[in-house]
Coordinates of C-alpha atoms in Angstrom, one line a residue:
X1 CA 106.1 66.5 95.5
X2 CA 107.0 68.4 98.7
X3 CA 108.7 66.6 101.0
X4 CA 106.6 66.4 104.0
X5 CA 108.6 64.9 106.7
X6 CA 107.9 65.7 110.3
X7 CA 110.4 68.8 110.3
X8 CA 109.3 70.1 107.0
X9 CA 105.7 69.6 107.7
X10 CA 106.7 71.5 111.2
X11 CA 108.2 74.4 109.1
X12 CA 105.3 74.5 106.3
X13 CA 103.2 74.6 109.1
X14 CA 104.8 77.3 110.7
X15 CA 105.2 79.5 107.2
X16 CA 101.4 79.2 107.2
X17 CA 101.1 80.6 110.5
X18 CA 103.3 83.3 109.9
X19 CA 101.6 84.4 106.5
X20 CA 98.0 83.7 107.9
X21 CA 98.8 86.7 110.3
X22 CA 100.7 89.1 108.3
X23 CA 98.1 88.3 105.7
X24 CA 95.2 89.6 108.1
X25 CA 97.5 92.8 109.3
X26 CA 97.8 93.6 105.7
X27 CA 94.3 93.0 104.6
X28 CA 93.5 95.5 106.8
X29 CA 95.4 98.5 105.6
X30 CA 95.4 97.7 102.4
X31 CA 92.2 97.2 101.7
X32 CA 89.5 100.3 101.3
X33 CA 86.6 98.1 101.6
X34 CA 88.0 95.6 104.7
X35 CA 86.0 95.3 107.8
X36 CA 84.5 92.6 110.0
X37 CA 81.7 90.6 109.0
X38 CA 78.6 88.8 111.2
X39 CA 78.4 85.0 109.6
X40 CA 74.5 86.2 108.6
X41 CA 76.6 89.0 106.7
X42 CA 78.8 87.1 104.7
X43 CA 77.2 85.9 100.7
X44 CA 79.8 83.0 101.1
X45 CA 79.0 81.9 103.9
X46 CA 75.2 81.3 103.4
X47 CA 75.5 77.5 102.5
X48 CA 78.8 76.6 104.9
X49 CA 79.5 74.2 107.5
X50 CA 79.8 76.6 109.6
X51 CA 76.5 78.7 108.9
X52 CA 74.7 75.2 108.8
X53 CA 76.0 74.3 112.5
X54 CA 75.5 78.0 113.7
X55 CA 72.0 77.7 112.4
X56 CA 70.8 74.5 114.0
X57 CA 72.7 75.7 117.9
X58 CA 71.1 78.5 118.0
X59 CA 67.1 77.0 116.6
X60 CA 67.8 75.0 119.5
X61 CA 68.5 76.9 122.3
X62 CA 65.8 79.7 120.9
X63 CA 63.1 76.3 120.9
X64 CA 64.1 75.4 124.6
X65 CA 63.7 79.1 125.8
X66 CA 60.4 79.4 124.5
X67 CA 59.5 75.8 125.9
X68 CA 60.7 77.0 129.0
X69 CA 58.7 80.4 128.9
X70 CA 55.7 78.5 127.7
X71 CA 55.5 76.3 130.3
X72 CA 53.3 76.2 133.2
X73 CA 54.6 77.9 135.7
X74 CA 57.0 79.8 133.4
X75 CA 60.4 78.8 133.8
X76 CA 62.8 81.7 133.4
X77 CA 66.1 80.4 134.1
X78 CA 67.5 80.9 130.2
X79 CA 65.8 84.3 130.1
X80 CA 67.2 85.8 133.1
X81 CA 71.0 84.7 131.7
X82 CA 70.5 85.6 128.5
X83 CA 69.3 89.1 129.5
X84 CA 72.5 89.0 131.5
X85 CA 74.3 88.4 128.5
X86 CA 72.5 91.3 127.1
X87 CA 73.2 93.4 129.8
X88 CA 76.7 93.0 129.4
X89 CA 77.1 93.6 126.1
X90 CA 74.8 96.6 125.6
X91 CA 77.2 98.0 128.4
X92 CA 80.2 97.5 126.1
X93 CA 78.5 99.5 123.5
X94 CA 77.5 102.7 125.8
X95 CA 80.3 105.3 125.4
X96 CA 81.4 106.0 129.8
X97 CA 80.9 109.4 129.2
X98 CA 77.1 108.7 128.7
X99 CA 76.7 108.1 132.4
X100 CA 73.0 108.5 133.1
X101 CA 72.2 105.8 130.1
X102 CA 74.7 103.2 131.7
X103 CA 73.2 104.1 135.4
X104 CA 69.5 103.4 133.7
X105 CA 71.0 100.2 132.4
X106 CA 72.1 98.7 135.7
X107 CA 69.5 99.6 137.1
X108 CA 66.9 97.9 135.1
X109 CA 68.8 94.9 134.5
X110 CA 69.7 94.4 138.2
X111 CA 70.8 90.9 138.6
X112 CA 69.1 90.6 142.0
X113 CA 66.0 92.7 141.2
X114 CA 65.7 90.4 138.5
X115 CA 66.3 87.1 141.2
X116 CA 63.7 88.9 143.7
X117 CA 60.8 89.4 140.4
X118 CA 61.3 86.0 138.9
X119 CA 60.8 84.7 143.3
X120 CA 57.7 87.1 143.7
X121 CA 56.2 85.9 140.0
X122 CA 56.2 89.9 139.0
X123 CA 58.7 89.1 136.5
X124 CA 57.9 91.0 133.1
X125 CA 59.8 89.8 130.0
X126 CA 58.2 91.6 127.6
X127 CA 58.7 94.9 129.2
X128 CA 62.5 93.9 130.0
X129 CA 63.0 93.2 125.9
X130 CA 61.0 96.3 125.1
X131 CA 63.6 98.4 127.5
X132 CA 66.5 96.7 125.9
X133 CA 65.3 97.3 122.6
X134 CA 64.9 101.1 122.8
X135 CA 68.0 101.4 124.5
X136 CA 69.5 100.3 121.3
X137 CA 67.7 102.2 119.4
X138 CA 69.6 105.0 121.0
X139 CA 72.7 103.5 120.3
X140 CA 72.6 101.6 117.1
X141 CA 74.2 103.1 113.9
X142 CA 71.3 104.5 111.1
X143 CA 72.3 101.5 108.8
X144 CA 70.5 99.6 111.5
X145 CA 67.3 101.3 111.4
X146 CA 65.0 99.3 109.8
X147 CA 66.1 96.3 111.8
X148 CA 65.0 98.2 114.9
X149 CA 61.6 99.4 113.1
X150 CA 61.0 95.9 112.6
X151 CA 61.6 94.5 116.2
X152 CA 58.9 97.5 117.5
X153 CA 56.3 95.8 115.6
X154 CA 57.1 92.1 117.2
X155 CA 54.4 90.8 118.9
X156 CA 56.0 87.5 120.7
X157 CA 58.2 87.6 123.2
X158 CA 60.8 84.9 121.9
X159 CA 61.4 86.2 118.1
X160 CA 62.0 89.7 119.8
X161 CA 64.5 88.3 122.1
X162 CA 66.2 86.8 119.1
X163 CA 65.9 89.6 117.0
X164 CA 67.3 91.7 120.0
X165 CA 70.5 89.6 120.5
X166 CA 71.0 89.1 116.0
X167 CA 71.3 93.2 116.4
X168 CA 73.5 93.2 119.4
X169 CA 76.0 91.1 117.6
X170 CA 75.6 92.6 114.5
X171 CA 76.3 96.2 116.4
X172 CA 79.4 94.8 118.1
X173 CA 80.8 94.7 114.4
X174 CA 79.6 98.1 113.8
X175 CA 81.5 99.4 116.7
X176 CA 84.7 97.4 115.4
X177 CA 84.6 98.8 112.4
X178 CA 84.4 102.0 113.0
X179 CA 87.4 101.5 115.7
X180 CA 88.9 99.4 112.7
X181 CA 88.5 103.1 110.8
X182 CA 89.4 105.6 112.9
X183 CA 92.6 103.2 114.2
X184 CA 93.5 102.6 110.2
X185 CA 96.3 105.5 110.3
X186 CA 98.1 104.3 113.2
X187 CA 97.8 100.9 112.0
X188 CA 99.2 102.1 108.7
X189 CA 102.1 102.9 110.5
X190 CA 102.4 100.1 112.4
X191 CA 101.8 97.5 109.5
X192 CA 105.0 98.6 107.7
X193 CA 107.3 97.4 110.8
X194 CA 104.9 94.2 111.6
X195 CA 104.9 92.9 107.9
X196 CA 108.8 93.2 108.2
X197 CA 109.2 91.2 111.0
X198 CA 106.9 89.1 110.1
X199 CA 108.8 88.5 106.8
X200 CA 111.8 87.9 108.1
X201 CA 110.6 85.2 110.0
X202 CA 110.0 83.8 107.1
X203 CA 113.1 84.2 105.3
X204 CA 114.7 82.3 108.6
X205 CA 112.4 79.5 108.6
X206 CA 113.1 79.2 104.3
X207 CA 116.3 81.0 103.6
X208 CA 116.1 80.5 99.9
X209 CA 112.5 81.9 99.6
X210 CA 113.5 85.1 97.6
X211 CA 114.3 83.6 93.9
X212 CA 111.2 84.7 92.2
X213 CA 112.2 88.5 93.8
X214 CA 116.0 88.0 92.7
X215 CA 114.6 87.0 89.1
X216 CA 111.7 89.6 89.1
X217 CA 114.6 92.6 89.9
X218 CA 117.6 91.5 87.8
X219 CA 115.4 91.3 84.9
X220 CA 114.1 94.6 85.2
X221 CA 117.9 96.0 85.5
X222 CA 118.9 94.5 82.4
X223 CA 115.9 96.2 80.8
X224 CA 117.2 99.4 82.5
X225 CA 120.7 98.9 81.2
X226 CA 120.0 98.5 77.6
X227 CA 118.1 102.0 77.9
X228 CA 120.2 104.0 81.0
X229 CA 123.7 104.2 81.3
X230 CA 125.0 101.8 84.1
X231 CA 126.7 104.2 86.0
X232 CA 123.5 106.1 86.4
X233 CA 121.6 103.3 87.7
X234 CA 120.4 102.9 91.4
X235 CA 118.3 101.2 93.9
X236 CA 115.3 103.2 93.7
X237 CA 115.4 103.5 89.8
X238 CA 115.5 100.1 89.9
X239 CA 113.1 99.4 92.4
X240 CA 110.4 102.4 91.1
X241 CA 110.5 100.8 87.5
X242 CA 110.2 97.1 88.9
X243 CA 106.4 97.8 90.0
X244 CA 105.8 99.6 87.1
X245 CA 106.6 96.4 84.8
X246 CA 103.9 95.0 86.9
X247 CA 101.5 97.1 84.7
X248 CA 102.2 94.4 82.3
X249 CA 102.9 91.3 84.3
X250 CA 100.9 88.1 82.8
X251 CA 99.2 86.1 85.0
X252 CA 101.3 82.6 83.7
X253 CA 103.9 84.7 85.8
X254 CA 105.2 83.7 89.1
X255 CA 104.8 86.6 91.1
X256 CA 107.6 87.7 93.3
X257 CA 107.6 86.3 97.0
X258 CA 107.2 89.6 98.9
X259 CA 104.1 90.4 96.6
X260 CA 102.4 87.2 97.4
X261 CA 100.0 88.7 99.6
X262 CA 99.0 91.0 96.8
X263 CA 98.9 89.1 93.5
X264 CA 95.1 88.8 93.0
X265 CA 94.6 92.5 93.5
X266 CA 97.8 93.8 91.4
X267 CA 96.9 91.2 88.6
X268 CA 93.3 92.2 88.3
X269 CA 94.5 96.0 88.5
X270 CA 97.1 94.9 85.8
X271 CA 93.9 94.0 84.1
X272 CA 92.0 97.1 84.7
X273 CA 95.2 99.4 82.8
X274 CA 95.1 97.1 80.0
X275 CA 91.4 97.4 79.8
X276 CA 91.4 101.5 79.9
X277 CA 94.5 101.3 77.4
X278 CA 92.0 99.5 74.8
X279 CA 89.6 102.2 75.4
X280 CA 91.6 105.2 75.0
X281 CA 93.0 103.7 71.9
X282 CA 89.6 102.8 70.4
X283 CA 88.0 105.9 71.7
X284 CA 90.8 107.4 69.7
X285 CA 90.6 106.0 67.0
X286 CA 87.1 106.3 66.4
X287 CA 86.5 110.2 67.3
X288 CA 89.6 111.2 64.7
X289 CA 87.7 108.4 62.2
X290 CA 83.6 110.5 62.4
X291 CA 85.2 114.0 63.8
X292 CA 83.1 114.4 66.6
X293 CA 85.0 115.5 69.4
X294 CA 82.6 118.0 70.7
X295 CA 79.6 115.7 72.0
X296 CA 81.4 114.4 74.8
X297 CA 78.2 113.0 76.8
X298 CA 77.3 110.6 73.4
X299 CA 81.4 109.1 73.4
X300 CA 81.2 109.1 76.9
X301 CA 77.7 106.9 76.9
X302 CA 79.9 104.6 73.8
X303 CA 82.7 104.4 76.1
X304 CA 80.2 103.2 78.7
X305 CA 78.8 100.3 76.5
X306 CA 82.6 99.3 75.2
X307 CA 83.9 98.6 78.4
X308 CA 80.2 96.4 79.0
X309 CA 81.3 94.7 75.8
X310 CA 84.7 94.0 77.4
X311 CA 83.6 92.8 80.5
X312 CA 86.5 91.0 81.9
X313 CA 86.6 89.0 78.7
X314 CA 90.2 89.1 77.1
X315 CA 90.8 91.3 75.0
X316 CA 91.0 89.2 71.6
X317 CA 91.0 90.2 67.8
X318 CA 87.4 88.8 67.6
X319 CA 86.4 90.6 70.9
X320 CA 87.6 93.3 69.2
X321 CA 85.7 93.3 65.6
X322 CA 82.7 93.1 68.3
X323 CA 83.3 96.4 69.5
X324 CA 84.1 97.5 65.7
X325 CA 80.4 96.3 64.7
X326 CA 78.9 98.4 68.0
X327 CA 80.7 101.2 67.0
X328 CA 79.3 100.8 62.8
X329 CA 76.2 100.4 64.6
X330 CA 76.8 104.0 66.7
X331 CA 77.9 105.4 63.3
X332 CA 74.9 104.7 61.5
X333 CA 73.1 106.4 64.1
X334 CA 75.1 109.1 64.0
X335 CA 74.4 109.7 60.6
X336 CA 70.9 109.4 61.2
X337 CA 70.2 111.9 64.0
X338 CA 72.8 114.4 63.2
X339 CA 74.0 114.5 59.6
X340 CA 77.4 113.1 60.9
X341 CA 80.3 112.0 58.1
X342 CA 82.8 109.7 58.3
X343 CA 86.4 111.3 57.2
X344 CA 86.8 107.8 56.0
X345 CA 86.8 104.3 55.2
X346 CA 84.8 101.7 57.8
X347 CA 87.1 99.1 56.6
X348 CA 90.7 101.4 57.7
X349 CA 89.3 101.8 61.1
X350 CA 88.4 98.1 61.7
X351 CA 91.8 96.8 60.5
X352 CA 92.9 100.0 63.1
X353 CA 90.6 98.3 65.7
X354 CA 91.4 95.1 65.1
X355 CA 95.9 95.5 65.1
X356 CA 95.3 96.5 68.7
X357 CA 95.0 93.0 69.6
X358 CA 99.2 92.5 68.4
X359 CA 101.7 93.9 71.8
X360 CA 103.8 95.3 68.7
X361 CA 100.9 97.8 67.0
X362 CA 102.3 101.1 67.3
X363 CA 99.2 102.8 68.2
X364 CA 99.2 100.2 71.2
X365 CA 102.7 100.5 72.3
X366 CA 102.4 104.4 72.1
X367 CA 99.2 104.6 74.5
X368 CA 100.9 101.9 76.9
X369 CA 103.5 104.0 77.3
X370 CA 101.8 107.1 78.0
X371 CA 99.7 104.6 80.4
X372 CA 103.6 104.1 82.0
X373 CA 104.7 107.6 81.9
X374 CA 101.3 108.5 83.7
X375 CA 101.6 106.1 86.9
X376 CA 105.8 106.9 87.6
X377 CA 104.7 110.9 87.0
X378 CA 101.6 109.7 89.9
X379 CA 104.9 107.5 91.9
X380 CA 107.4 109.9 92.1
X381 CA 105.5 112.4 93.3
X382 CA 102.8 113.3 95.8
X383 CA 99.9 114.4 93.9
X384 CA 97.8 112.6 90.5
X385 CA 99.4 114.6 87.8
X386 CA 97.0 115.9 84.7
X387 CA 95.5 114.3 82.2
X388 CA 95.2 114.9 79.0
X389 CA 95.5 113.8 75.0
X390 CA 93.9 110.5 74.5
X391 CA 94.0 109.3 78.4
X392 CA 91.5 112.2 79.4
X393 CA 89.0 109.4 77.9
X394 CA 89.3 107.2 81.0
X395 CA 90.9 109.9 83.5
X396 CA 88.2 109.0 86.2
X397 CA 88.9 105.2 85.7
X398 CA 92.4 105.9 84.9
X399 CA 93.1 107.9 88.4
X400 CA 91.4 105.5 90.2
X401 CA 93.7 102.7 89.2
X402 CA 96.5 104.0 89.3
X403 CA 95.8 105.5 93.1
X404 CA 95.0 102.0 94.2
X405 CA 98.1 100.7 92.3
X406 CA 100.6 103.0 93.7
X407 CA 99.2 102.8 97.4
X408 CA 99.7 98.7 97.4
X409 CA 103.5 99.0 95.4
X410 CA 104.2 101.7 98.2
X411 CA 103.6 99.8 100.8
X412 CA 104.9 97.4 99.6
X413 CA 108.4 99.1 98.8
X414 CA 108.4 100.3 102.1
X415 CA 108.2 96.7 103.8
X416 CA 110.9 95.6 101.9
X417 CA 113.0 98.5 100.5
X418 CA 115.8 97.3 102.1
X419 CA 115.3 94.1 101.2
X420 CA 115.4 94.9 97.8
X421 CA 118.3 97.3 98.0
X422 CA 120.7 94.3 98.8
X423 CA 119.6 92.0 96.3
X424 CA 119.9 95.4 93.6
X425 CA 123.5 96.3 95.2
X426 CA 124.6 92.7 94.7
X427 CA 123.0 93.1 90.9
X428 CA 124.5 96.3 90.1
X429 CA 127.8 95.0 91.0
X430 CA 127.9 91.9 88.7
X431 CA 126.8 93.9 86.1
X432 CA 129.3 96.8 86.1
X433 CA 132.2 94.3 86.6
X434 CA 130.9 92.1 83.7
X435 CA 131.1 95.4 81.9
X436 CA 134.8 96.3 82.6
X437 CA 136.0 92.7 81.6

């Protein structure tokens, strides 16, 4: 057990800080699909704490407002500062150079003319939500619509109100997100040098916090040596062919420190190129087994179904004679509609099928490599390189992966590059001078 004295629990705590904000700063170039969610947006959230308090505030204040607005007289005190509140927002949203909307805006929503029609009872909520709701219509992104189509046809005063401010909020998020996207190559540039420091405030609260990356690099430069001559050996060789044995990492692996951040992702895309290797080899196997190269549409449609057979199930010797019984199945259809003949026995390609489950197979080692060969060819250099041979059966999968893959490992070498260039210097050393003994 940790020991979690006050100056420990101090550090941890500051670690956690650290991470929790490089964490968010990488989330954000990293990933395609990041943006910012409202809490009536987010699947996860829709039985929280959090959504459950949210929920019960905000029935509350909407049950005093119409209370208020129901009474007699009408009391308007809530209403006249949440249009405010409206006001203020909706003037956040309206680009400056649109100076006629903004002047329409601040005229309507005058904070006195509003004082002097609420004093003279000629105050007119329903034609005050009405205004604010068509000047969002103006404004609002498409994606929002049919939220606006359904406010027009709101009768009462009090769910359009609450409709109104649900869509201001959920606009402000459109508007950060599209900042958040046209930002995203600056920030790229940005995140490299902020991750760094961030890093390295790390490594000074826990010195020792790099044993995993030591172990994770020294390992793959003893798998270098036994193939490259030492002397020919260097940082980025070492470094290049270090991500690439994360192609094959298993998950009862510990990760290395500086790829923390990015473990679930490069483990389920380790996944994903162990998946597509099982397909190219069965897909493979099987055309060379019925000689039926030409209908690509029907493989492509078997491909399909194996990979819905796979699922993310591993990929086991009796997942495997599954996928062998679809295939018979396929077969014997084949046969049926088109005359097509086996060029031989159902029982060679199962055992085929089936010795892909073993690391050793030769079949299996032979596409893993070209799996390799195909993501340092897409590393090195600056454009995805062809396909062809038995990966063309997953090329759009394959190039898909392999883009993601190598745009997280680059980053990531570029954070820490120097980083790693010490610990592979220090390496290199011991090696070459355990050599010359």
């Amino acid at each position: 057990m940790a020991d979690l004295t006050p100056n420990n629990a101090e550090l941890s705590e500051n670690i956690f800080d650290i991470i929790k904000n490089m964490a968010l700063a990488h989330e954000m170039v990293i990933s395609d699909n990041f943006k910012f969610n409202h809490i009536s947006e987010q699947p996860e959230a829709a039985n929280s704490l959090e959504k459950t308090v949210h929920d019960i505030v905000h029935a509350a204040f909407w049950d005093i407002l119409q209370s208020e607005v129901s009474s007699e007289p009408p009391k308007y005190e809530k209403a006249f500062m949440l249009l405010m509140e409206m006001k203020q927002m909706i003037l956040e949203l309206v680009p400056s150079k649109q100076s006629s909307l903004l002047q329409e805006i601040q005229e309507t929503l005058d904070q006195e003319l509003i004082f002097q029609q609420i004093a003279n009872n000629a105050f007119d909520i329903v034609s005050l939500g009405n205004f604010v709701l068509e000047t969002l219509s103006k404004l609002c992104a498409p994606v929002r619509d049919d939220e606006i189509k359904k406010l027009r046809n709101t009768q009462e005063i009090i769910p359009l109100l609450r409709g109104i401010l649900e869509l201001l909020n959920l606009m402000k998020i459109d508007l950060a997100n599209y900042q958040l996207k046209a930002l995203k190559p600056v920030l790229i540039q940005q995140a490299v040098s902020y991750e760094r420091e961030k890093f390295e405030e790390c490594m000074k609260v826990n010195p020792e916090g790099l044993k995993m990356t030591k172990l994770w690099l020294s390992e793959t430069l003893q798998s270098l040596a036994k193939k490259v001559n030492v002397q020919e050996l260097d940082c980025e060789m070492v470094t290049i062919n270090a991500f690439l044995s994360l192609i094959e990492f298993k998950k009862e692996m510990i990760y290395p420190e500086t790829l923390l951040l990015d473990e679930c992702r490069l483990q389920a895309l380790a996944d994903s190129f162990d998946k597509l290797s099982f397909i190219s080899a069965i897909m493979t196997l099987y055309v060379n087994f019925i000689g039926a190269g030409e209908n690509l549409t029907l493989l492509d449609k078997i491909k399909e179904e194996i990979l819905i057979i796979f699922g993310n199930n591993e990929r086991t010797t009796s997942l495997l004679e599954n996928v062998y019984h679809h295939l018979i199945f396929s077969l014997d259809k084949l046969r049926t509609d088109r005359g097509l003949q086996p060029k031989g026995d159902t029982s060679l390609l199962l055992g085929q099928i089936k010795n892909l489950a073993n690391k050793d197979d030769s079949f299996r080692k032979l596409i893993t490599s070209r799996f390799r060969d195909f993501v340092l060819l897409t590393f090195s250099g600056n454009v995805i390189p062809s396909i062809s041979g038995c990966l063309h059966w997953v090329q759009t999968e394959l190039k898909m992966t392999t883009e993601s893959f190598v745009r997280i490992c680059k980053h990531n070498k570029n954070v820490h590059q120097e980083r790693y260039n010490k610990i592979i210097d220090i390496a290199l050393n011991d090696l070459r001078q355990s050599l010359v003994m």
